[in-house]
Amino acid sequence: MKKNVFIILGILSLIFLVSCNKDDTYEQSMKKAEEAISEKKFVKADGFIEIASESRPKDEKSRIFLKQIKLYLEALDNKKAKKNDKAINKFQEVIEITDGSDKLVSYAKSEKSKLEKIEKDEKKNKTAWNEAKSETLKKFMASFGSKMGQRYNEYNQINSMDFNGLSVPKDILSGKLKLAVNDQPVKVERYGNGQGTAVNQLVAVYADEEIDKHIYFFVIQNSIPKIWVTQQNQGNDERYLYVKETENMDLINGFNSTLKGEK
């Protein structure tokens, strides 16, 4: 009888010791994990949380932390691979997890905000034409004009220049006056929001103040930048304004840089 009692007591003591060791492992691992997160050593934190979870398989806190750190690591992998959309989604999942690591949530919010700004800027630069690029071209043309000893003015539908009784570019966009490239008339559309269907999308018109004006038409032709120039100073029965591609490399490089979103 005594022997059986001793055996039972021994088993209970062993169970108690194992339980204590598991508690120590859990507490220490979770503490180390939080320290690693504070130091932004996320892979190391993941390892400690896994140990804590294994020591207490049914523990809710370690399960939440483990899910959160896994998602954060996935987000970082996507960010590294330049898969910003996926990274943003993963960071959002980290943010939405409650009762996890507040620091991970804070880091995820910061990373998500940075990526969203990058995505916004890239989307803006991918837009063929916008107000920012229009302003960049205006500054470039002012610099170009100064270099050439000329002054260039911008013209549009509202503020058009007089050309032998016709308005440029207003009458070009309406079809009343036609641009002819290499003696062939071409259809030109104002770029606007880029929703047009014409091959040639007109984004800007500049002309100097000389008597024999240089009129420059900045066009996006099937995503390819083109600058057409004319010095024609009289009308004709066909109502054609004959233009040709400029050979001025300063203008070409300036327009190309503008379209790329460069200053």
PDB file of C-alpha atoms in Angstrom:
ATOM      1  CA  MET A   1       0.000   0.000   0.000  1.00  0.00           C
ATOM      2  CA  LYS A   2       2.788   2.380   1.007  1.00  0.00           C
ATOM      3  CA  LYS A   3       4.611   1.487  -2.186  1.00  0.00           C
ATOM      4  CA  ASN A   4       1.596   2.462  -4.301  1.00  0.00           C
ATOM      5  CA  VAL A   5       1.250   5.748  -2.444  1.00  0.00           C
ATOM      6  CA  PHE A   6       4.891   6.582  -3.103  1.00  0.00           C
ATOM      7  CA  ILE A   7       4.474   5.761  -6.785  1.00  0.00           C
ATOM      8  CA  ILE A   8       1.417   8.002  -7.053  1.00  0.00           C
ATOM      9  CA  LEU A   9       3.184  10.840  -5.209  1.00  0.00           C
ATOM     10  CA  GLY A  10       6.179  10.457  -7.516  1.00  0.00           C
ATOM     11  CA  ILE A  11       4.014  10.698 -10.610  1.00  0.00           C
ATOM     12  CA  LEU A  12       2.203  13.767  -9.260  1.00  0.00           C
ATOM     13  CA  SER A  13       5.539  15.421  -8.421  1.00  0.00           C
ATOM     14  CA  LEU A  14       6.831  14.738 -11.942  1.00  0.00           C
ATOM     15  CA  ILE A  15       3.680  16.186 -13.492  1.00  0.00           C
ATOM     16  CA  PHE A  16       4.028  19.271 -11.283  1.00  0.00           C
ATOM     17  CA  LEU A  17       7.682  19.762 -12.261  1.00  0.00           C
ATOM     18  CA  VAL A  18       6.921  19.363 -15.963  1.00  0.00           C
ATOM     19  CA  SER A  19       4.063  21.831 -15.618  1.00  0.00           C
ATOM     20  CA  CYS A  20       6.325  24.335 -13.877  1.00  0.00           C
ATOM     21  CA  ASN A  21       8.968  23.959 -16.582  1.00  0.00           C
ATOM     22  CA  LYS A  22       6.347  24.546 -19.267  1.00  0.00           C
ATOM     23  CA  ASP A  23       5.157  27.674 -17.489  1.00  0.00           C
ATOM     24  CA  ASP A  24       8.710  28.960 -17.274  1.00  0.00           C
ATOM     25  CA  THR A  25       9.305  28.186 -20.954  1.00  0.00           C
ATOM     26  CA  TYR A  26       6.106  29.955 -21.945  1.00  0.00           C
ATOM     27  CA  GLU A  27       6.703  33.083 -19.894  1.00  0.00           C
ATOM     28  CA  GLN A  28      10.343  33.386 -20.895  1.00  0.00           C
ATOM     29  CA  SER A  29       9.607  32.774 -24.581  1.00  0.00           C
ATOM     30  CA  MET A  30       6.818  35.371 -24.704  1.00  0.00           C
ATOM     31  CA  LYS A  31       9.041  37.877 -22.930  1.00  0.00           C
ATOM     32  CA  LYS A  32      11.889  37.212 -25.380  1.00  0.00           C
ATOM     33  CA  ALA A  33       9.457  37.499 -28.300  1.00  0.00           C
ATOM     34  CA  GLU A  34       8.241  40.923 -27.194  1.00  0.00           C
ATOM     35  CA  GLU A  35      11.836  42.080 -26.712  1.00  0.00           C
ATOM     36  CA  ALA A  36      12.703  40.868 -30.214  1.00  0.00           C
ATOM     37  CA  ILE A  37       9.683  42.713 -31.655  1.00  0.00           C
ATOM     38  CA  SER A  38      10.816  45.910 -29.924  1.00  0.00           C
ATOM     39  CA  GLU A  39      14.237  45.429 -31.528  1.00  0.00           C
ATOM     40  CA  LYS A  40      12.538  44.703 -34.880  1.00  0.00           C
ATOM     41  CA  LYS A  41      14.080  41.238 -34.998  1.00  0.00           C
ATOM     42  CA  PHE A  42      10.931  39.668 -36.357  1.00  0.00           C
ATOM     43  CA  VAL A  43      12.275  36.257 -37.413  1.00  0.00           C
ATOM     44  CA  LYS A  44      13.756  35.822 -33.943  1.00  0.00           C
ATOM     45  CA  ALA A  45      10.434  36.863 -32.389  1.00  0.00           C
ATOM     46  CA  ASP A  46       8.636  34.307 -34.552  1.00  0.00           C
ATOM     47  CA  GLY A  47      10.873  31.552 -33.178  1.00  0.00           C
ATOM     48  CA  PHE A  48      10.231  32.503 -29.551  1.00  0.00           C
ATOM     49  CA  ILE A  49       6.462  32.689 -30.096  1.00  0.00           C
ATOM     50  CA  GLU A  50       6.481  29.222 -31.658  1.00  0.00           C
ATOM     51  CA  ILE A  51       8.276  27.855 -28.577  1.00  0.00           C
ATOM     52  CA  ALA A  52       5.728  29.545 -26.320  1.00  0.00           C
ATOM     53  CA  SER A  53       2.861  28.141 -28.385  1.00  0.00           C
ATOM     54  CA  GLU A  54       4.289  24.627 -28.244  1.00  0.00           C
ATOM     55  CA  SER A  55       4.658  24.841 -24.478  1.00  0.00           C
ATOM     56  CA  ARG A  56       0.986  25.857 -24.191  1.00  0.00           C
ATOM     57  CA  PRO A  57      -0.810  24.479 -27.257  1.00  0.00           C
ATOM     58  CA  LYS A  58      -4.225  25.759 -26.166  1.00  0.00           C
ATOM     59  CA  ASP A  59      -3.050  29.234 -25.169  1.00  0.00           C
ATOM     60  CA  GLU A  60      -5.001  31.956 -27.000  1.00  0.00           C
ATOM     61  CA  LYS A  61      -2.462  34.751 -26.549  1.00  0.00           C
ATOM     62  CA  SER A  62       0.455  32.890 -28.142  1.00  0.00           C
ATOM     63  CA  ARG A  63      -1.854  31.711 -30.957  1.00  0.00           C
ATOM     64  CA  ILE A  64      -2.809  35.317 -31.757  1.00  0.00           C
ATOM     65  CA  PHE A  65       0.795  36.519 -31.528  1.00  0.00           C
ATOM     66  CA  LEU A  66       1.917  33.685 -33.784  1.00  0.00           C
ATOM     67  CA  LYS A  67      -0.687  34.504 -36.441  1.00  0.00           C
ATOM     68  CA  GLN A  68       0.207  38.184 -36.259  1.00  0.00           C
ATOM     69  CA  ILE A  69       3.963  37.721 -36.600  1.00  0.00           C
ATOM     70  CA  LYS A  70       3.503  35.280 -39.502  1.00  0.00           C
ATOM     71  CA  LEU A  71       1.370  37.838 -41.354  1.00  0.00           C
ATOM     72  CA  TYR A  72       3.907  40.570 -40.645  1.00  0.00           C
ATOM     73  CA  LEU A  73       6.743  38.456 -42.026  1.00  0.00           C
ATOM     74  CA  GLU A  74       4.668  37.700 -45.147  1.00  0.00           C
ATOM     75  CA  ALA A  75       4.082  41.434 -45.571  1.00  0.00           C
ATOM     76  CA  LEU A  76       7.811  42.128 -45.332  1.00  0.00           C
ATOM     77  CA  ASP A  77       8.539  39.408 -47.909  1.00  0.00           C
ATOM     78  CA  ASN A  78       6.023  40.950 -50.324  1.00  0.00           C
ATOM     79  CA  LYS A  79       7.481  44.399 -49.733  1.00  0.00           C
ATOM     80  CA  LYS A  80      10.965  43.092 -50.509  1.00  0.00           C
ATOM     81  CA  ALA A  81       9.633  41.477 -53.699  1.00  0.00           C
ATOM     82  CA  LYS A  82       8.073  44.830 -54.723  1.00  0.00           C
ATOM     83  CA  LYS A  83       4.583  43.313 -54.458  1.00  0.00           C
ATOM     84  CA  ASN A  84       3.257  46.405 -52.750  1.00  0.00           C
ATOM     85  CA  ASP A  85      -0.453  45.625 -53.115  1.00  0.00           C
ATOM     86  CA  LYS A  86      -0.041  42.251 -51.401  1.00  0.00           C
ATOM     87  CA  ALA A  87       2.201  43.774 -48.731  1.00  0.00           C
ATOM     88  CA  ILE A  88      -0.376  46.475 -47.979  1.00  0.00           C
ATOM     89  CA  ASN A  89      -3.101  43.834 -47.604  1.00  0.00           C
ATOM     90  CA  LYS A  90      -0.958  41.754 -45.220  1.00  0.00           C
ATOM     91  CA  PHE A  91      -0.069  44.784 -43.105  1.00  0.00           C
ATOM     92  CA  GLN A  92      -3.782  45.571 -42.925  1.00  0.00           C
ATOM     93  CA  GLU A  93      -4.480  42.052 -41.649  1.00  0.00           C
ATOM     94  CA  VAL A  94      -1.863  42.589 -38.926  1.00  0.00           C
ATOM     95  CA  ILE A  95      -3.560  45.865 -37.936  1.00  0.00           C
ATOM     96  CA  GLU A  96      -6.987  44.232 -37.697  1.00  0.00           C
ATOM     97  CA  ILE A  97      -5.831  41.553 -35.227  1.00  0.00           C
ATOM     98  CA  THR A  98      -6.907  42.433 -31.697  1.00  0.00           C
ATOM     99  CA  ASP A  99      -5.282  41.316 -28.420  1.00  0.00           C
ATOM    100  CA  GLY A 100      -1.946  40.835 -30.157  1.00  0.00           C
ATOM    101  CA  SER A 101       1.218  42.924 -30.172  1.00  0.00           C
ATOM    102  CA  ASP A 102       0.546  46.655 -30.103  1.00  0.00           C
ATOM    103  CA  LYS A 103       4.051  47.270 -31.429  1.00  0.00           C
ATOM    104  CA  LEU A 104       3.426  45.076 -34.469  1.00  0.00           C
ATOM    105  CA  VAL A 105       0.223  46.999 -35.139  1.00  0.00           C
ATOM    106  CA  SER A 106       2.146  50.281 -34.896  1.00  0.00           C
ATOM    107  CA  TYR A 107       4.877  49.011 -37.230  1.00  0.00           C
ATOM    108  CA  ALA A 108       2.279  47.684 -39.686  1.00  0.00           C
ATOM    109  CA  LYS A 109       0.458  51.035 -39.800  1.00  0.00           C
ATOM    110  CA  SER A 110       3.727  52.849 -40.517  1.00  0.00           C
ATOM    111  CA  GLU A 111       4.803  50.392 -43.242  1.00  0.00           C
ATOM    112  CA  LYS A 112       1.340  50.411 -44.834  1.00  0.00           C
ATOM    113  CA  SER A 113       1.291  54.213 -44.934  1.00  0.00           C
ATOM    114  CA  LYS A 114       4.710  54.348 -46.627  1.00  0.00           C
ATOM    115  CA  LEU A 115       3.731  51.774 -49.250  1.00  0.00           C
ATOM    116  CA  GLU A 116       0.436  53.509 -49.990  1.00  0.00           C
ATOM    117  CA  LYS A 117       2.334  56.752 -50.624  1.00  0.00           C
ATOM    118  CA  ILE A 118       4.732  54.924 -52.956  1.00  0.00           C
ATOM    119  CA  GLU A 119       1.803  53.382 -54.818  1.00  0.00           C
ATOM    120  CA  LYS A 120       0.078  56.750 -55.088  1.00  0.00           C
ATOM    121  CA  ASP A 121       3.225  58.432 -56.434  1.00  0.00           C
ATOM    122  CA  GLU A 122       3.851  55.623 -58.924  1.00  0.00           C
ATOM    123  CA  LYS A 123       0.271  55.748 -60.144  1.00  0.00           C
ATOM    124  CA  LYS A 124       0.575  59.511 -60.531  1.00  0.00           C
ATOM    125  CA  ASN A 125       3.768  59.171 -62.551  1.00  0.00           C
ATOM    126  CA  LYS A 126       2.275  56.439 -64.730  1.00  0.00           C
ATOM    127  CA  THR A 127      -0.505  58.807 -65.767  1.00  0.00           C
ATOM    128  CA  ALA A 128       0.587  60.068 -69.157  1.00  0.00           C
ATOM    129  CA  TRP A 129      -0.344  63.659 -68.370  1.00  0.00           C
ATOM    130  CA  ASN A 130      -1.514  65.560 -65.306  1.00  0.00           C
ATOM    131  CA  GLU A 131      -1.345  68.999 -63.688  1.00  0.00           C
ATOM    132  CA  ALA A 132       2.028  68.310 -62.077  1.00  0.00           C
ATOM    133  CA  LYS A 133       3.582  67.406 -65.436  1.00  0.00           C
ATOM    134  CA  SER A 134       1.947  70.416 -67.066  1.00  0.00           C
ATOM    135  CA  GLU A 135       3.571  72.648 -64.450  1.00  0.00           C
ATOM    136  CA  THR A 136       6.938  70.917 -64.948  1.00  0.00           C
ATOM    137  CA  LEU A 137       6.757  71.521 -68.722  1.00  0.00           C
ATOM    138  CA  LYS A 138       5.850  75.162 -68.134  1.00  0.00           C
ATOM    139  CA  LYS A 139       8.968  75.665 -66.004  1.00  0.00           C
ATOM    140  CA  PHE A 140      11.085  73.819 -68.548  1.00  0.00           C
ATOM    141  CA  MET A 141       9.812  75.981 -71.417  1.00  0.00           C
ATOM    142  CA  ALA A 142      10.589  79.129 -69.407  1.00  0.00           C
ATOM    143  CA  SER A 143      14.137  77.858 -68.915  1.00  0.00           C
ATOM    144  CA  PHE A 144      14.419  76.783 -72.556  1.00  0.00           C
ATOM    145  CA  GLY A 145      13.163  80.164 -73.758  1.00  0.00           C
ATOM    146  CA  SER A 146      15.673  81.981 -71.561  1.00  0.00           C
ATOM    147  CA  LYS A 147      18.464  79.870 -72.987  1.00  0.00           C
ATOM    148  CA  MET A 148      17.326  80.627 -76.546  1.00  0.00           C
ATOM    149  CA  GLY A 149      16.798  84.325 -75.841  1.00  0.00           C
ATOM    150  CA  GLN A 150      13.057  83.906 -76.421  1.00  0.00           C
ATOM    151  CA  ARG A 151       9.862  83.978 -74.412  1.00  0.00           C
ATOM    152  CA  TYR A 152       7.361  81.140 -74.781  1.00  0.00           C
ATOM    153  CA  ASN A 153       3.667  81.392 -73.976  1.00  0.00           C
ATOM    154  CA  GLU A 154       1.324  78.479 -73.406  1.00  0.00           C
ATOM    155  CA  TYR A 155      -1.908  78.265 -75.389  1.00  0.00           C
ATOM    156  CA  ASN A 156      -5.017  76.142 -74.887  1.00  0.00           C
ATOM    157  CA  GLN A 157      -8.713  76.011 -75.762  1.00  0.00           C
ATOM    158  CA  ILE A 158      -9.551  78.918 -73.500  1.00  0.00           C
ATOM    159  CA  ASN A 159      -6.444  80.967 -74.253  1.00  0.00           C
ATOM    160  CA  SER A 160      -5.790  80.343 -77.954  1.00  0.00           C
ATOM    161  CA  MET A 161      -3.465  82.308 -80.238  1.00  0.00           C
ATOM    162  CA  ASP A 162      -4.568  83.970 -83.459  1.00  0.00           C
ATOM    163  CA  PHE A 163      -3.406  82.303 -86.649  1.00  0.00           C
ATOM    164  CA  ASN A 164      -4.671  84.130 -89.740  1.00  0.00           C
ATOM    165  CA  GLY A 165      -8.091  84.571 -88.224  1.00  0.00           C
ATOM    166  CA  LEU A 166      -8.192  81.082 -86.753  1.00  0.00           C
ATOM    167  CA  SER A 167      -7.529  80.052 -83.159  1.00  0.00           C
ATOM    168  CA  VAL A 168      -4.743  77.657 -82.162  1.00  0.00           C
ATOM    169  CA  PRO A 169      -5.263  75.148 -80.643  1.00  0.00           C
ATOM    170  CA  LYS A 170      -9.039  75.682 -80.272  1.00  0.00           C
ATOM    171  CA  ASP A 171      -9.813  75.337 -83.998  1.00  0.00           C
ATOM    172  CA  ILE A 172      -7.443  72.372 -84.318  1.00  0.00           C
ATOM    173  CA  LEU A 173      -9.277  70.474 -81.592  1.00  0.00           C
ATOM    174  CA  SER A 174     -12.646  71.325 -83.134  1.00  0.00           C
ATOM    175  CA  GLY A 175     -11.473  70.190 -86.597  1.00  0.00           C
ATOM    176  CA  LYS A 176     -11.819  73.642 -88.160  1.00  0.00           C
ATOM    177  CA  LEU A 177      -8.049  73.756 -88.710  1.00  0.00           C
ATOM    178  CA  LYS A 178      -6.083  70.561 -89.322  1.00  0.00           C
ATOM    179  CA  LEU A 179      -2.527  69.662 -88.478  1.00  0.00           C
ATOM    180  CA  ALA A 180      -0.659  68.009 -91.325  1.00  0.00           C
ATOM    181  CA  VAL A 181       2.414  65.899 -90.570  1.00  0.00           C
ATOM    182  CA  ASN A 182       4.531  65.169 -93.631  1.00  0.00           C
ATOM    183  CA  ASP A 183       1.772  66.767 -95.710  1.00  0.00           C
ATOM    184  CA  GLN A 184      -0.773  64.297 -94.312  1.00  0.00           C
ATOM    185  CA  PRO A 185      -3.636  65.588 -92.122  1.00  0.00           C
ATOM    186  CA  VAL A 186      -3.871  63.944 -88.711  1.00  0.00           C
ATOM    187  CA  LYS A 187      -6.632  63.854 -86.119  1.00  0.00           C
ATOM    188  CA  VAL A 188      -5.659  65.437 -82.829  1.00  0.00           C
ATOM    189  CA  GLU A 189      -7.514  65.214 -79.544  1.00  0.00           C
ATOM    190  CA  ARG A 190      -6.997  67.078 -76.307  1.00  0.00           C
ATOM    191  CA  TYR A 191      -5.559  64.682 -73.739  1.00  0.00           C
ATOM    192  CA  GLY A 192      -7.738  65.741 -70.819  1.00  0.00           C
ATOM    193  CA  ASN A 193      -8.112  62.697 -68.592  1.00  0.00           C
ATOM    194  CA  GLY A 194      -6.691  60.343 -71.157  1.00  0.00           C
ATOM    195  CA  GLN A 195     -10.081  58.973 -72.122  1.00  0.00           C
ATOM    196  CA  GLY A 196      -9.855  59.914 -75.801  1.00  0.00           C
ATOM    197  CA  THR A 197      -9.618  57.467 -78.686  1.00  0.00           C
ATOM    198  CA  ALA A 198      -7.455  59.429 -81.139  1.00  0.00           C
ATOM    199  CA  VAL A 199      -3.922  58.223 -81.802  1.00  0.00           C
ATOM    200  CA  ASN A 200      -2.560  61.729 -81.223  1.00  0.00           C
ATOM    201  CA  GLN A 201      -3.304  63.206 -77.809  1.00  0.00           C
ATOM    202  CA  LEU A 202      -2.356  66.887 -77.562  1.00  0.00           C
ATOM    203  CA  VAL A 203      -1.116  67.826 -74.082  1.00  0.00           C
ATOM    204  CA  ALA A 204       0.377  71.300 -74.598  1.00  0.00           C
ATOM    205  CA  VAL A 205       1.009  74.081 -77.118  1.00  0.00           C
ATOM    206  CA  TYR A 206       3.757  76.683 -76.786  1.00  0.00           C
ATOM    207  CA  ALA A 207       4.788  79.523 -79.106  1.00  0.00           C
ATOM    208  CA  ASP A 208       7.418  82.235 -78.882  1.00  0.00           C
ATOM    209  CA  GLU A 209       6.696  85.930 -79.232  1.00  0.00           C
ATOM    210  CA  GLU A 210       8.734  86.445 -82.421  1.00  0.00           C
ATOM    211  CA  ILE A 211       7.106  87.635 -85.666  1.00  0.00           C
ATOM    212  CA  ASP A 212       7.958  84.315 -87.325  1.00  0.00           C
ATOM    213  CA  LYS A 213       6.672  82.223 -84.471  1.00  0.00           C
ATOM    214  CA  HIS A 214       7.851  78.772 -83.558  1.00  0.00           C
ATOM    215  CA  ILE A 215       4.698  76.917 -82.546  1.00  0.00           C
ATOM    216  CA  TYR A 216       5.356  73.653 -80.676  1.00  0.00           C
ATOM    217  CA  PHE A 217       2.729  70.949 -80.269  1.00  0.00           C
ATOM    218  CA  PHE A 218       3.466  68.463 -77.495  1.00  0.00           C
ATOM    219  CA  VAL A 219       1.733  65.214 -78.358  1.00  0.00           C
ATOM    220  CA  ILE A 220       1.484  61.678 -76.979  1.00  0.00           C
ATOM    221  CA  GLN A 221       1.173  59.375 -79.980  1.00  0.00           C
ATOM    222  CA  ASN A 222       0.313  55.814 -78.929  1.00  0.00           C
ATOM    223  CA  SER A 223       2.224  56.388 -75.658  1.00  0.00           C
ATOM    224  CA  ILE A 224       5.214  57.818 -77.597  1.00  0.00           C
ATOM    225  CA  PRO A 225       6.147  61.484 -76.980  1.00  0.00           C
ATOM    226  CA  LYS A 226       6.218  63.679 -80.077  1.00  0.00           C
ATOM    227  CA  ILE A 227       6.951  67.382 -80.511  1.00  0.00           C
ATOM    228  CA  TRP A 228       5.720  68.927 -83.724  1.00  0.00           C
ATOM    229  CA  VAL A 229       6.870  72.376 -84.783  1.00  0.00           C
ATOM    230  CA  THR A 230       5.786  74.872 -87.412  1.00  0.00           C
ATOM    231  CA  GLN A 231       6.790  78.371 -88.524  1.00  0.00           C
ATOM    232  CA  GLN A 232       3.992  78.621 -91.072  1.00  0.00           C
ATOM    233  CA  ASN A 233       2.818  82.215 -91.214  1.00  0.00           C
ATOM    234  CA  GLN A 234      -0.055  82.096 -93.673  1.00  0.00           C
ATOM    235  CA  GLY A 235      -3.190  80.135 -94.288  1.00  0.00           C
ATOM    236  CA  ASN A 236      -4.210  77.962 -97.249  1.00  0.00           C
ATOM    237  CA  ASP A 237      -7.369  76.730 -98.913  1.00  0.00           C
ATOM    238  CA  GLU A 238      -7.132  73.340 -97.206  1.00  0.00           C
ATOM    239  CA  ARG A 239      -6.890  75.015 -93.802  1.00  0.00           C
ATOM    240  CA  TYR A 240      -3.846  72.919 -92.985  1.00  0.00           C
ATOM    241  CA  LEU A 241      -1.187  73.855 -90.491  1.00  0.00           C
ATOM    242  CA  TYR A 242       1.897  71.989 -91.676  1.00  0.00           C
ATOM    243  CA  VAL A 243       4.149  70.668 -88.932  1.00  0.00           C
ATOM    244  CA  LYS A 244       7.203  68.448 -88.645  1.00  0.00           C
ATOM    245  CA  GLU A 245       8.983  66.732 -85.777  1.00  0.00           C
ATOM    246  CA  THR A 246      11.464  68.970 -84.030  1.00  0.00           C
ATOM    247  CA  GLU A 247      15.130  68.052 -84.102  1.00  0.00           C
ATOM    248  CA  ASN A 248      15.929  70.106 -81.014  1.00  0.00           C
ATOM    249  CA  MET A 249      17.318  67.574 -78.522  1.00  0.00           C
ATOM    250  CA  ASP A 250      16.903  69.923 -75.546  1.00  0.00           C
ATOM    251  CA  LEU A 251      13.163  70.046 -76.201  1.00  0.00           C
ATOM    252  CA  ILE A 252      12.918  66.304 -76.844  1.00  0.00           C
ATOM    253  CA  ASN A 253      14.831  65.403 -73.673  1.00  0.00           C
ATOM    254  CA  GLY A 254      12.839  67.929 -71.640  1.00  0.00           C
ATOM    255  CA  PHE A 255       9.500  66.506 -72.787  1.00  0.00           C
ATOM    256  CA  ASN A 256      10.649  62.908 -72.233  1.00  0.00           C
ATOM    257  CA  SER A 257      11.766  63.755 -68.688  1.00  0.00           C
ATOM    258  CA  THR A 258       8.485  65.494 -67.994  1.00  0.00           C
ATOM    259  CA  LEU A 259       6.463  62.461 -69.057  1.00  0.00           C
ATOM    260  CA  LYS A 260       8.574  60.262 -66.774  1.00  0.00           C
ATOM    261  CA  GLY A 261       7.686  62.490 -63.862  1.00  0.00           C
ATOM    262  CA  GLU A 262      11.208  63.845 -63.527  1.00  0.00           C
ATOM    263  CA  LYS A 263      11.921  67.441 -62.581  1.00  0.00           C
TER     264      LYS A 263
END
